[in-house]
XYZ file of C-alpha atoms in Angstrom:
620
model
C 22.966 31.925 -105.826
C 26.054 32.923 -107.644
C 25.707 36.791 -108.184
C 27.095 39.386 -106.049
C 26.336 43.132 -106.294
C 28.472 44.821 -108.351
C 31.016 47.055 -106.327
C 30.596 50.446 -106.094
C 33.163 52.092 -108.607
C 34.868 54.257 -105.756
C 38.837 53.387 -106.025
C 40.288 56.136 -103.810
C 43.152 56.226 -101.971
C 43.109 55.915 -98.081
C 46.652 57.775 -98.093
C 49.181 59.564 -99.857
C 51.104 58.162 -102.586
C 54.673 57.908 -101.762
C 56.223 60.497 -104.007
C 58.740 59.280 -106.531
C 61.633 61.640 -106.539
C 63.443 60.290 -109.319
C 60.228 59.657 -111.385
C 59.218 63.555 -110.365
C 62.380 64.876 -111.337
C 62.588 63.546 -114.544
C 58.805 65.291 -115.267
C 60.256 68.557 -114.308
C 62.850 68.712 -116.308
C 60.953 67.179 -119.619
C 57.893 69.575 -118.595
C 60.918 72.511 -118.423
C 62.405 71.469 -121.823
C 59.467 70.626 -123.487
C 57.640 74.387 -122.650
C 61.201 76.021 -123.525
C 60.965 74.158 -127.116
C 57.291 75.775 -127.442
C 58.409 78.629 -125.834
C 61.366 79.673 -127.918
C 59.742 79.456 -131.101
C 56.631 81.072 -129.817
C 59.861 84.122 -129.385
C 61.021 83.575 -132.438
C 57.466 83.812 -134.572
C 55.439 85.801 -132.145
C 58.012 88.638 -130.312
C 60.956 89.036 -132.159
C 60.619 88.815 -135.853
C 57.797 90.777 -135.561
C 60.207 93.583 -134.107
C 62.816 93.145 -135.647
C 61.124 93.418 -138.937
C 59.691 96.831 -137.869
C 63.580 98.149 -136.726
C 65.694 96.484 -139.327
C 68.731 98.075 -138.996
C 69.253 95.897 -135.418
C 71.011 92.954 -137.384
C 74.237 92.178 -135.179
C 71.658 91.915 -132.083
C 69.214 89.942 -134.233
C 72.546 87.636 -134.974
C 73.566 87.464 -131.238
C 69.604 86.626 -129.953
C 69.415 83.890 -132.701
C 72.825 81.937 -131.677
C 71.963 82.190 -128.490
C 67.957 81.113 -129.048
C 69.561 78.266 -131.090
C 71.903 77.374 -128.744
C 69.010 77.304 -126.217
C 66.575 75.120 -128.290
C 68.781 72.708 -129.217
C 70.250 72.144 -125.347
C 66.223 71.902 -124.888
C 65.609 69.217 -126.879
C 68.486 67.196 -125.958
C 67.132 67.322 -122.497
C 63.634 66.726 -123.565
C 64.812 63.624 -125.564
C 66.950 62.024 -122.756
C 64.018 63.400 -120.048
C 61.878 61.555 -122.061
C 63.338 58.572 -122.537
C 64.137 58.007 -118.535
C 60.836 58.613 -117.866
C 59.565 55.651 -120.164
C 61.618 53.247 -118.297
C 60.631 54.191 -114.886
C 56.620 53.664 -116.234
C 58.509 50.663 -117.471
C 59.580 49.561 -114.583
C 56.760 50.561 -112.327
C 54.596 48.782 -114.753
C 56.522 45.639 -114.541
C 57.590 45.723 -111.286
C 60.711 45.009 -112.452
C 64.223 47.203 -111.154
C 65.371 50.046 -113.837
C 68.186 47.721 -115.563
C 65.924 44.685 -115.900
C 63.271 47.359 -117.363
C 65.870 48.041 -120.221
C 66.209 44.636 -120.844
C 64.541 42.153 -122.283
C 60.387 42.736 -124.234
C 59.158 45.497 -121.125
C 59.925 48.827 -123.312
C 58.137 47.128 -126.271
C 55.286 46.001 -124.547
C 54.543 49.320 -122.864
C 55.667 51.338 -126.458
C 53.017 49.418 -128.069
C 50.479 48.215 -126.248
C 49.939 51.214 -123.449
C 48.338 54.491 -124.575
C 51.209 56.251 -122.438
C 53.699 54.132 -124.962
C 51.922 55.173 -128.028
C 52.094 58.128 -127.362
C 55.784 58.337 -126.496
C 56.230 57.264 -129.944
C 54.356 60.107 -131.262
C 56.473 62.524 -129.656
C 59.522 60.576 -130.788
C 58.591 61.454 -134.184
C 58.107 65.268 -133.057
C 61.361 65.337 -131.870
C 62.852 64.803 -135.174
C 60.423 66.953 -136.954
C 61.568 69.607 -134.471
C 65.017 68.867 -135.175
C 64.879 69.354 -138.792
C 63.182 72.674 -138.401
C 65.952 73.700 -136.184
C 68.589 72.595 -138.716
C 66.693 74.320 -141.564
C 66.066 77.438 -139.914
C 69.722 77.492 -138.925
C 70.463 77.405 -143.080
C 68.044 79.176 -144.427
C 66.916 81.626 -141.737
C 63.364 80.921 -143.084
C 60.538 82.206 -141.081
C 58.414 79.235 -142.807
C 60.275 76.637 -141.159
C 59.974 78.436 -138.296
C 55.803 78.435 -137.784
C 56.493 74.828 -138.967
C 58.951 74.281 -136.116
C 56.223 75.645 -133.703
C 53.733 73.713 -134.968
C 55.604 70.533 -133.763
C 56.747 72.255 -130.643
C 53.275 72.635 -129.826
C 52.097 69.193 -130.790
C 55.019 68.281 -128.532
C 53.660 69.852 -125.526
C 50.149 68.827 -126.133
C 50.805 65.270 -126.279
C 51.815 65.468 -122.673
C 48.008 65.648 -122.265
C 47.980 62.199 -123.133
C 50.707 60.764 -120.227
C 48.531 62.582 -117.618
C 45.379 62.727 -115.769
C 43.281 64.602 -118.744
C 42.875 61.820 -121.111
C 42.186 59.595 -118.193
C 38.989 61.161 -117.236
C 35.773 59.053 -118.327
C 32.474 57.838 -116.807
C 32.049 61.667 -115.304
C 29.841 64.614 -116.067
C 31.554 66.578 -118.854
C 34.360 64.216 -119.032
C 35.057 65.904 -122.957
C 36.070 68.722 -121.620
C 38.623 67.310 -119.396
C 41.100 66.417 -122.201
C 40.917 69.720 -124.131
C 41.197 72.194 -121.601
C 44.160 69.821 -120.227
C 45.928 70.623 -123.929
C 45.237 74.182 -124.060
C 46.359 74.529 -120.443
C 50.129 73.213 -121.769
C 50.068 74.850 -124.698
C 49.097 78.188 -122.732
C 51.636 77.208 -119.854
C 54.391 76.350 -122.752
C 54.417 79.932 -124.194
C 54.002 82.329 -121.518
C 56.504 80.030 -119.322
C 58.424 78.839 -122.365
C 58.940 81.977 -123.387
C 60.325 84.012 -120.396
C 63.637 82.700 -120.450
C 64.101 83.609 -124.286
C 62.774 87.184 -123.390
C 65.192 87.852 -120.828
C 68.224 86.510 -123.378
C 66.283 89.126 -125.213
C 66.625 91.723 -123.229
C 70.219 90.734 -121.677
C 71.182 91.483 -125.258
C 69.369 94.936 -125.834
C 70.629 96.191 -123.031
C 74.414 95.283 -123.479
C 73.749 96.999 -127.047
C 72.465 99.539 -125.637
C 71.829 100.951 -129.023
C 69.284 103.225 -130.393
C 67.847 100.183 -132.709
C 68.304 97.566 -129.773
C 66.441 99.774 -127.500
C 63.419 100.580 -129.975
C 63.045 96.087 -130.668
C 63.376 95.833 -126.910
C 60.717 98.291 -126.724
C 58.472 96.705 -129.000
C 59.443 92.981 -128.039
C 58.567 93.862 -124.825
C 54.882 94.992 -125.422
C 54.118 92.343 -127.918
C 55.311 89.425 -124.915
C 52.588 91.716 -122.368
C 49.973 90.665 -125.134
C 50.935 87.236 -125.752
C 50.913 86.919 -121.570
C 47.698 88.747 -121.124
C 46.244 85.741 -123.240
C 47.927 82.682 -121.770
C 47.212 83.931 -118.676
C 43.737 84.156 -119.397
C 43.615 80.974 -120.750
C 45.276 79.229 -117.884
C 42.770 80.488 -115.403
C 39.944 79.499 -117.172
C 41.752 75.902 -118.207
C 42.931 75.578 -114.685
C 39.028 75.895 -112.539
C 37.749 73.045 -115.146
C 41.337 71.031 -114.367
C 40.703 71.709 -110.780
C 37.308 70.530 -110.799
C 38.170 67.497 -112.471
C 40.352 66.327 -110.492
C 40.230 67.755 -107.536
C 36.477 68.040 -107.239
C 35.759 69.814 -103.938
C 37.103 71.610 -101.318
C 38.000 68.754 -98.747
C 39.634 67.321 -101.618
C 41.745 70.522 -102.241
C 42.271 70.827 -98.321
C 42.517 67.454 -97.201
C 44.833 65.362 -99.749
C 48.588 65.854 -100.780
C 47.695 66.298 -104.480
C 45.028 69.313 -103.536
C 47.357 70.876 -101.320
C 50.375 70.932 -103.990
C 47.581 72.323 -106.147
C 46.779 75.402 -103.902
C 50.611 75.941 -103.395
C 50.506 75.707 -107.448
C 47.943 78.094 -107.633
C 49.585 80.538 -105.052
C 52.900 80.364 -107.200
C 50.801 81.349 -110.327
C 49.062 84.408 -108.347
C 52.400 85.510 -107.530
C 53.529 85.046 -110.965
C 50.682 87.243 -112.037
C 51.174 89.924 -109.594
C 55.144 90.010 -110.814
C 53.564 90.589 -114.301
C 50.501 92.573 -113.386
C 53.784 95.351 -112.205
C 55.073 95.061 -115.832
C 51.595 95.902 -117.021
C 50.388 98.319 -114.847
C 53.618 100.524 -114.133
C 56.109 99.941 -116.474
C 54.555 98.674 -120.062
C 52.752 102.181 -119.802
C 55.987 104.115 -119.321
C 57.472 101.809 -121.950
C 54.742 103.197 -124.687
C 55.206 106.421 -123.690
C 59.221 106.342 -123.699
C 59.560 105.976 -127.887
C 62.117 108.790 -128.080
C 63.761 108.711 -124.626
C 66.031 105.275 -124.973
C 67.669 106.008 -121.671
C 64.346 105.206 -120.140
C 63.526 102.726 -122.185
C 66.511 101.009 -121.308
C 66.061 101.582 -117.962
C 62.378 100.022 -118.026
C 63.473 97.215 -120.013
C 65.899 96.451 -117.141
C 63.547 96.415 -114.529
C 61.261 94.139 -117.063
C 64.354 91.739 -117.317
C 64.076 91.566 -113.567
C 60.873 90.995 -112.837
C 60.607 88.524 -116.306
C 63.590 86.789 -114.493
C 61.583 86.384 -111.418
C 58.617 85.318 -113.090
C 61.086 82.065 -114.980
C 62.266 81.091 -111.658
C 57.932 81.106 -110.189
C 57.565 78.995 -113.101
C 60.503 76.862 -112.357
C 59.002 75.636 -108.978
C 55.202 75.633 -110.774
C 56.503 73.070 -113.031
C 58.365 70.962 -110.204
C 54.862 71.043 -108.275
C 53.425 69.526 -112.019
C 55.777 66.616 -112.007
C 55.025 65.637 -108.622
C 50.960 65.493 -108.469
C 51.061 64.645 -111.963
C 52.400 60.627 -109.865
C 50.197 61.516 -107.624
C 46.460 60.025 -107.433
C 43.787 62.953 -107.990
C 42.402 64.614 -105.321
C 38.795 62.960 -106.240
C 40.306 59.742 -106.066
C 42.201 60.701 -102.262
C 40.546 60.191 -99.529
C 40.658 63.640 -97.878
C 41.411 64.092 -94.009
C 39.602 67.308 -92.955
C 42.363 69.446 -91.615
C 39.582 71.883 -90.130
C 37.953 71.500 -86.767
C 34.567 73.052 -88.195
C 32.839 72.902 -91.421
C 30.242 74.749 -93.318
C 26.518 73.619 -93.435
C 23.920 74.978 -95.428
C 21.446 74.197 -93.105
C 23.086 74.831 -89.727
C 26.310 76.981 -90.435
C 29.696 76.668 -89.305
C 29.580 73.179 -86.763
C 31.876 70.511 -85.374
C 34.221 68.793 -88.103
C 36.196 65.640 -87.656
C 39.392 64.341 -89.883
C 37.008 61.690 -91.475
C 34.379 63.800 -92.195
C 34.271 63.880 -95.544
C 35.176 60.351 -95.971
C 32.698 58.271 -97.809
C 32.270 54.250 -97.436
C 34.457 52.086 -98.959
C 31.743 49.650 -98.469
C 28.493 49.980 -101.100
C 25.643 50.245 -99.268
C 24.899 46.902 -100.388
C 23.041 43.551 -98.814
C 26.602 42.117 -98.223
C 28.153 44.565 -96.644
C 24.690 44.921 -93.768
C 24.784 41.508 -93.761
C 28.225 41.636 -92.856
C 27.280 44.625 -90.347
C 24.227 42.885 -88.533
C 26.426 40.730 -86.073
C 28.902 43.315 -85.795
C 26.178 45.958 -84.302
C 24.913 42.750 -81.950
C 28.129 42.229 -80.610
C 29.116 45.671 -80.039
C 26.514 48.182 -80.072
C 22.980 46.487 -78.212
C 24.457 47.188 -75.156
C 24.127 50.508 -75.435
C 21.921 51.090 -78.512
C 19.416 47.876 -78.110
C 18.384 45.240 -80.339
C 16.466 47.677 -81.966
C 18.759 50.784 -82.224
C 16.423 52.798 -80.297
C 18.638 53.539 -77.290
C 17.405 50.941 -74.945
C 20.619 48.876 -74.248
C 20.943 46.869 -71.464
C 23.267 49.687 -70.237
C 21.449 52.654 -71.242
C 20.132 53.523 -67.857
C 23.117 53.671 -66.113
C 24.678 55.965 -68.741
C 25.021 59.788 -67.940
C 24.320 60.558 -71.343
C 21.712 58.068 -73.159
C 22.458 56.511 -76.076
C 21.329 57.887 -79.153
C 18.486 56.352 -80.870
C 19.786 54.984 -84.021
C 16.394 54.779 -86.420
C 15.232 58.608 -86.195
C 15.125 60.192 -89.511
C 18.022 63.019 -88.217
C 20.359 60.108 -88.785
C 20.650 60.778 -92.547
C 21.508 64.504 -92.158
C 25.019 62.997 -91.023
C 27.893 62.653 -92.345
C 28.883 59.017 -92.376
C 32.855 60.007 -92.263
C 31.464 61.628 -88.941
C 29.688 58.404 -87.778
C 32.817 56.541 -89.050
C 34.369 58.747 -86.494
C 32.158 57.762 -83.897
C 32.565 54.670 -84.061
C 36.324 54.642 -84.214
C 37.126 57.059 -81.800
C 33.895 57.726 -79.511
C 31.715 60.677 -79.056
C 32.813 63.869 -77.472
C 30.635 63.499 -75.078
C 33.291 60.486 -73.301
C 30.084 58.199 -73.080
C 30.937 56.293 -76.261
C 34.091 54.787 -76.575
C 35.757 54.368 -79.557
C 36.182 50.945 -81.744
C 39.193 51.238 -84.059
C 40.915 48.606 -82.003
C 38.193 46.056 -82.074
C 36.792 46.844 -85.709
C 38.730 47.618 -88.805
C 37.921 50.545 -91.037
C 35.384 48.351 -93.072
C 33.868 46.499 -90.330
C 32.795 49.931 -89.294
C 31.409 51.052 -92.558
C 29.688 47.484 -92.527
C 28.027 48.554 -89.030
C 27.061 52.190 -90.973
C 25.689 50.339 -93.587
C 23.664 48.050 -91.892
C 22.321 50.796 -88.858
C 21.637 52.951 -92.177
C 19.637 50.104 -93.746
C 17.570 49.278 -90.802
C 16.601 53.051 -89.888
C 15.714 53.149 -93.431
C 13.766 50.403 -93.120
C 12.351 52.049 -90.288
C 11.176 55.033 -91.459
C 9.590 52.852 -94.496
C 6.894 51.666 -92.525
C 5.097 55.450 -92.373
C 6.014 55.543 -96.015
C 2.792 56.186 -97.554
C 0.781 55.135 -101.037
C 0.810 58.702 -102.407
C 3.682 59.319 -104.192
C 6.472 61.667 -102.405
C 8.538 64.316 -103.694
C 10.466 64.564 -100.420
C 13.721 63.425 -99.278
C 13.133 59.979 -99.558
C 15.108 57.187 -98.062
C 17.403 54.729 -99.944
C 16.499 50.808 -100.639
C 19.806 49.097 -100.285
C 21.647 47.755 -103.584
C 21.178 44.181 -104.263
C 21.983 41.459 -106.785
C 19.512 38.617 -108.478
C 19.288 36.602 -111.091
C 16.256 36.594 -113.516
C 15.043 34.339 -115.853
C 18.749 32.811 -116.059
C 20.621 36.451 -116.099
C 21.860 38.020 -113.285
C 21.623 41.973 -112.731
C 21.986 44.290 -109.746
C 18.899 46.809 -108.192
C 21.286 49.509 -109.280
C 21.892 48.594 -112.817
C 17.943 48.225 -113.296
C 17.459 51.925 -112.032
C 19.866 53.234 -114.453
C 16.925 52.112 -117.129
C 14.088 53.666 -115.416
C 12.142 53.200 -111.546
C 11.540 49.751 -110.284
C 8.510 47.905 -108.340
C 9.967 45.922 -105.656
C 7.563 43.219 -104.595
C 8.005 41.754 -101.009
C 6.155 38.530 -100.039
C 6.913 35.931 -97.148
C 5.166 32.652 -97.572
C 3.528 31.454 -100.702
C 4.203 33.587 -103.762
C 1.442 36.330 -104.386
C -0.198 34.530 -107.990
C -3.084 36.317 -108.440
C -0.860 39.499 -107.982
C 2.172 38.544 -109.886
C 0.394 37.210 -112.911
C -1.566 40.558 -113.058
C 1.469 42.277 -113.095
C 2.577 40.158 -115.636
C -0.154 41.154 -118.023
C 0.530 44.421 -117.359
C 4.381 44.020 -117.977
C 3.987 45.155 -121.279
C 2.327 49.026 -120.590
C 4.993 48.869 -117.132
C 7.844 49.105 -119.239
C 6.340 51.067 -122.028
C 6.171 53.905 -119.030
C 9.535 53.030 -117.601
C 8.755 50.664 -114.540
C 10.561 47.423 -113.632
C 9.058 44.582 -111.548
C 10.809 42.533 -109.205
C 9.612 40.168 -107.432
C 11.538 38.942 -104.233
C 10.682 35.593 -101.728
C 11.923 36.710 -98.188
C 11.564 33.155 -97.393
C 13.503 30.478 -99.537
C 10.862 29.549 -102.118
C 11.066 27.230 -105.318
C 7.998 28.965 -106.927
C 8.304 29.551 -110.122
C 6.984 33.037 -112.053
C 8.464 34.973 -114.839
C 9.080 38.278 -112.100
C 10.459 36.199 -109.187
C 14.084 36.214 -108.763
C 16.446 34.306 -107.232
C 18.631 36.146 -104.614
C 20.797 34.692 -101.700
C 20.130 34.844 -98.146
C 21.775 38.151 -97.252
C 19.618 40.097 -99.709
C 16.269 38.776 -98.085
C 17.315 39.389 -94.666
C 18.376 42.614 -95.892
C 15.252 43.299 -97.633
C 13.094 41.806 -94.387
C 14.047 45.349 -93.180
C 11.667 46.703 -95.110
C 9.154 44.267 -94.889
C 6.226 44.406 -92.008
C 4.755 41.360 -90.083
C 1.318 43.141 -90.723
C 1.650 43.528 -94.718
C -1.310 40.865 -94.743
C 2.175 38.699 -96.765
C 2.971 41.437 -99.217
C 4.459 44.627 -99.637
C 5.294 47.055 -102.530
C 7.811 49.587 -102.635
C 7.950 52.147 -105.789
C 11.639 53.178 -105.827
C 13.013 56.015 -108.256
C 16.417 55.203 -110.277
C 17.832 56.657 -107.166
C 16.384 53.660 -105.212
C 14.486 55.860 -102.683
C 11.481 54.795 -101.931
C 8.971 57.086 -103.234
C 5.618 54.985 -102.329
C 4.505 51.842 -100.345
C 1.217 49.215 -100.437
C 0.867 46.508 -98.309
C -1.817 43.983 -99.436
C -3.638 44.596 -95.716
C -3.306 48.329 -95.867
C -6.048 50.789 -96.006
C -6.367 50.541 -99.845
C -4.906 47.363 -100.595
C -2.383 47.492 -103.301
C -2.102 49.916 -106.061
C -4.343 49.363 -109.060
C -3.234 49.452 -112.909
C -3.569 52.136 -113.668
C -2.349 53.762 -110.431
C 0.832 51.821 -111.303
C 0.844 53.307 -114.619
C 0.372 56.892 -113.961
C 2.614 56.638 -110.378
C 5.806 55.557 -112.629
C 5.210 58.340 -115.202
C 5.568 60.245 -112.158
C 8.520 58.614 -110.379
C 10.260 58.573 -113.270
C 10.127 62.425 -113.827
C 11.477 63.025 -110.425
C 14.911 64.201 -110.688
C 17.759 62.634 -108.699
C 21.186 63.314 -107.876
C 24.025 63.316 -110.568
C 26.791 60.622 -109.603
C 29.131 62.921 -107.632
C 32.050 62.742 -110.083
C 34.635 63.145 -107.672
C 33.327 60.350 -105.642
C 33.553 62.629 -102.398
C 30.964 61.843 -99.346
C 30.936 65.885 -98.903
């Protein structure tokens, strides 16, 4: 046999990912420049022509603000240019593997320029750069307002196209994943202007109040209230942006709790709420007094000063949010992290607040999959009959002399747990002190091996009062497996993505009379949905279209569903979940299922609704 089961696509990271301070660094300050290049002409087009054009007698400060908004957008995107350009030849160079000089030398920078989406990119935004450039040098000439929306057009594309070197456009294979990308854009473009543009307001209002003019304070005055509108939105937009970010990619709580990338996020998040409450004082105190202070410019000068303060304070919140965005945006996702409870209790629906363990909302690293309880089988005899028994039932050689006897490992209350707790367990003992704890005689996926295989064989268990009337209950799971049919090889789990599946069990001679009736009926089977699959628990060289060939580790994994008494057959009906929503054995009560039970039994299975892949991957 030459197929294996397909690994389960969980790739997440047992621990932090060493931060890159160099690498983070040089994100902050491109994220910085970058939002200041959006942000300043967002000032320009949005804020201050606007006011100026309704007080235009303010020309020497409108002179003064421009220099100094120049002066600002072109130090910007000098440092966005060199930013940039440092941090495509530390991708370089973590790509490669190669130091930072060899990464400048040699075909590395053209290999990742053309032939990585992160380098294609880059050379997008090269080209921006120089649009943006010319704007600036135009607009400089010609004072054109024109080539000023122009100029924020690129300055926005700029900022967008960081979508693309993140985790946004990475998102795929998960519920919703088109959403990911464009509420990742409009989250920097949002981020650019409100952020971008606080430091050009307060150069704003630096200015107006050194006037201290009749004309500066009126544009200050109306400046002022048109940024409180323009924030109002982006902040709006951020919040909304930022839950369907979170969710992406951090996914849950213990993901938000219990990794470095969700924890950075809630300090994020706690940096924005204070940035909001900074501006929800503008808003609610002094914008009011602002509106009201049209022909008092004393007061409006005084408001405007306590606006450049607080704007002030907001640039430097937004300083440290964007130093928190260059570090988790190196970091893997939350939903890709495996997260360490911090908690000593979490919430259950069912039971309320209980007991909570660091791995508790770990999931397996290893599919539950015939190799991996193949792989778990001897593991359990050598360490756990003792105790547990053969059987699991907790009658171990030991068990009697235990204080506390062992628990019996095939009762159905065994899937209400966690398995990060059981992985617990089994590293680190119960807290009872009767169990002791394995991490020094198993490693972390010889335990999840032992999970997987005292999962299998209480599910196998429980199978054998699994009745020939279909079930809508919580059902439990047939273990993934991989076979080869009729020369192509496929997996149990790839087959249930089409539709349920009839697994046929037999030990001894193949089942003809059965298998070539099902044969016949192949046709109206998968008309309604149903796949058959016919599996020898014994090595067999019978030959029928709906017998596959599978290796020894799926039959004696599938033996655990099989009983002695099945008069040589069993039948399981399995929904594309793979639980197993109905059983006939061919010396059961009513023998197996007819036609047209078959028929009108898949209809049903296949209606019954099971759970959506959890997109971030978590075991909680």
């Amino acid at each position: 046999m030459r197929t294996r089961p397909k690994e389960t696509s969980r790739s997440r990271s047992r621990g932090a990912k060493a931060i890159d301070p160099l690498l983070s660094s040089t994100r902050l300050l491109h994220y910085a420049a970058s939002a200041l290049l959006e942000g300043t002409f967002v000032f320009w087009c949005m804020i201050a022509w606007p006011a100026f054009a309704r007080t235009p007698a303010a020309h020497a400060l409108r002179e003064r603000l421009d220099r100094r908004l120049f002066a600002l957008a072109w130090v910007s995107l000098l440092v966005a240019i060199v930013s940039g350009a440092g941090w495509l030849v530390i991708v370089a160079s973590n790509m490669s593997g190669m130091p930072l000089a060899s990464a400048l030398q040699g075909s590395v920078l053209g290999i990742v320029l053309t032939q990585t989406h992160f380098g294609i990119d880059w050379i997008v935004r090269a080209g921006l750069t120089v649009a943006i450039a010319i704007c600036l040098a135009l607009q400089a000439r010609t004072r054109s307002h024109a080539v000023g929306w122009v100029g924020l057009l690129a300055a926005s594309a700029f900022v967008a196209s960081l979508a693309w070197a993140g985790h946004g456009a990475a998102t795929e294979d998960v519920p919703f994943d088109a959403l990911h990308a464009p509420a990742d854009i409009l989250h920097l473009l949002a981020a650019g202007a409100w952020l971008g543009a606080l430091l050009p307001l307060v150069i704003f209002l630096v200015q107006a109040c050194r006037d201290m003019s009749s004309q500066a304070v009126a544009v200050a005055r109306i400046a002022t209230l048109r940024f409180s509108v323009l924030g109002l939105s982006a902040v709006g937009t951020l919040i909304v942006t930022g839950v369907v970010n979170t969710w992406f990619l951090a996914g849950s709580v213990p993901a938000l709790l219990g990794t470095l990338y969700g924890q950075l996020l809630l300090l994020k998040i706690a940096l924005f709420a204070a940035m909001i409450g900074v501006a929800g004082i503008n808003q609610r105190r002094l914008l009011p007094h602002l509106a009201d202070s049209a022909t008092d410019d004393s007061l409006c000068l005084q408001i405007s000063r306590r606006v450049f303060g607080n704007a002030t304070i907001e640039a430097c919140l937004g300083v440290f949010v964007l130093a928190i965005v260059g570090i988790i945006g190196i970091l893997p996702p939350g939903l890709h992290t495996e997260p360490r409870w911090p908690l000593p209790f979490r919430f259950s629906l069912s039971e309320g607040f209980v007991r909570a363990y660091p791995t508790s909302f770990y999931a397996s690293t290893q599919p539950y999959a015939a190799p991996s309880i193949a792989r778990g089988a001897p593991l359990y005899a050598q360490n756990c009959v003792v105790c547990h028994g053969a059987g699991g039932r907790g009658d171990g050689p030991l068990a009697g002399k235990l204080s506390v006897r062992p628990a019996n490992l095939t009762e159905p209350h065994l899937f209400a747990h966690k398995v990060g707790e059981m992985f617990w367990w089994i590293g680190h003992g119960t807290d009872n002190g009767v169990m002791p704890g394995f991490a020094d005689k198993l490693s972390p996926d010889q335990r999840w091996d032992v999970i997987n295989f005292v999962l299998a064989r209480a599910a196998g268990d429980l199978t054998q009062h699994t009745g020939s009337q279909i079930s809508t209950a919580a059902a439990v799971p047939l273990p993934d497996f991989a076979f080869e049919q009729n020369g192509a090889q496929n997996t149990l789990s790839q087959t249930l993505k089409n539709g349920p599946a009839l697994v046929v069990l037999f030990a001894g001679h193949a089942p003809r009379a059965r298998l070539e009736q099902l044969a016949k009926l192949q046709p109206r089977l998968a008309a309604a949905g149903l796949h058959v699959i016919a599996v020898a628990l014994h090595p067999s060289t019978e030959k029928n279209p709906l017998i596959v060939d599978v290796s020894q580790d799926v039959r004696e994994t599938l033996e655990l569903f099989d009983s002695p008494a099945d008069g040589g057959e069993t039948e399981l009906m399995l929904d594309r979940g793979a639980n197993i929503r109905a059983r006939w054995m061919a010396s059961g009560a009513g023998g197996l299922a007819d036609p047209s039970t078959l028929l009108s039994d898949a209809a049903r299975v296949k209606s019954i609704p099971v759970a959506a892949a959890n997109h971030a991957g978590h075991g909680g």
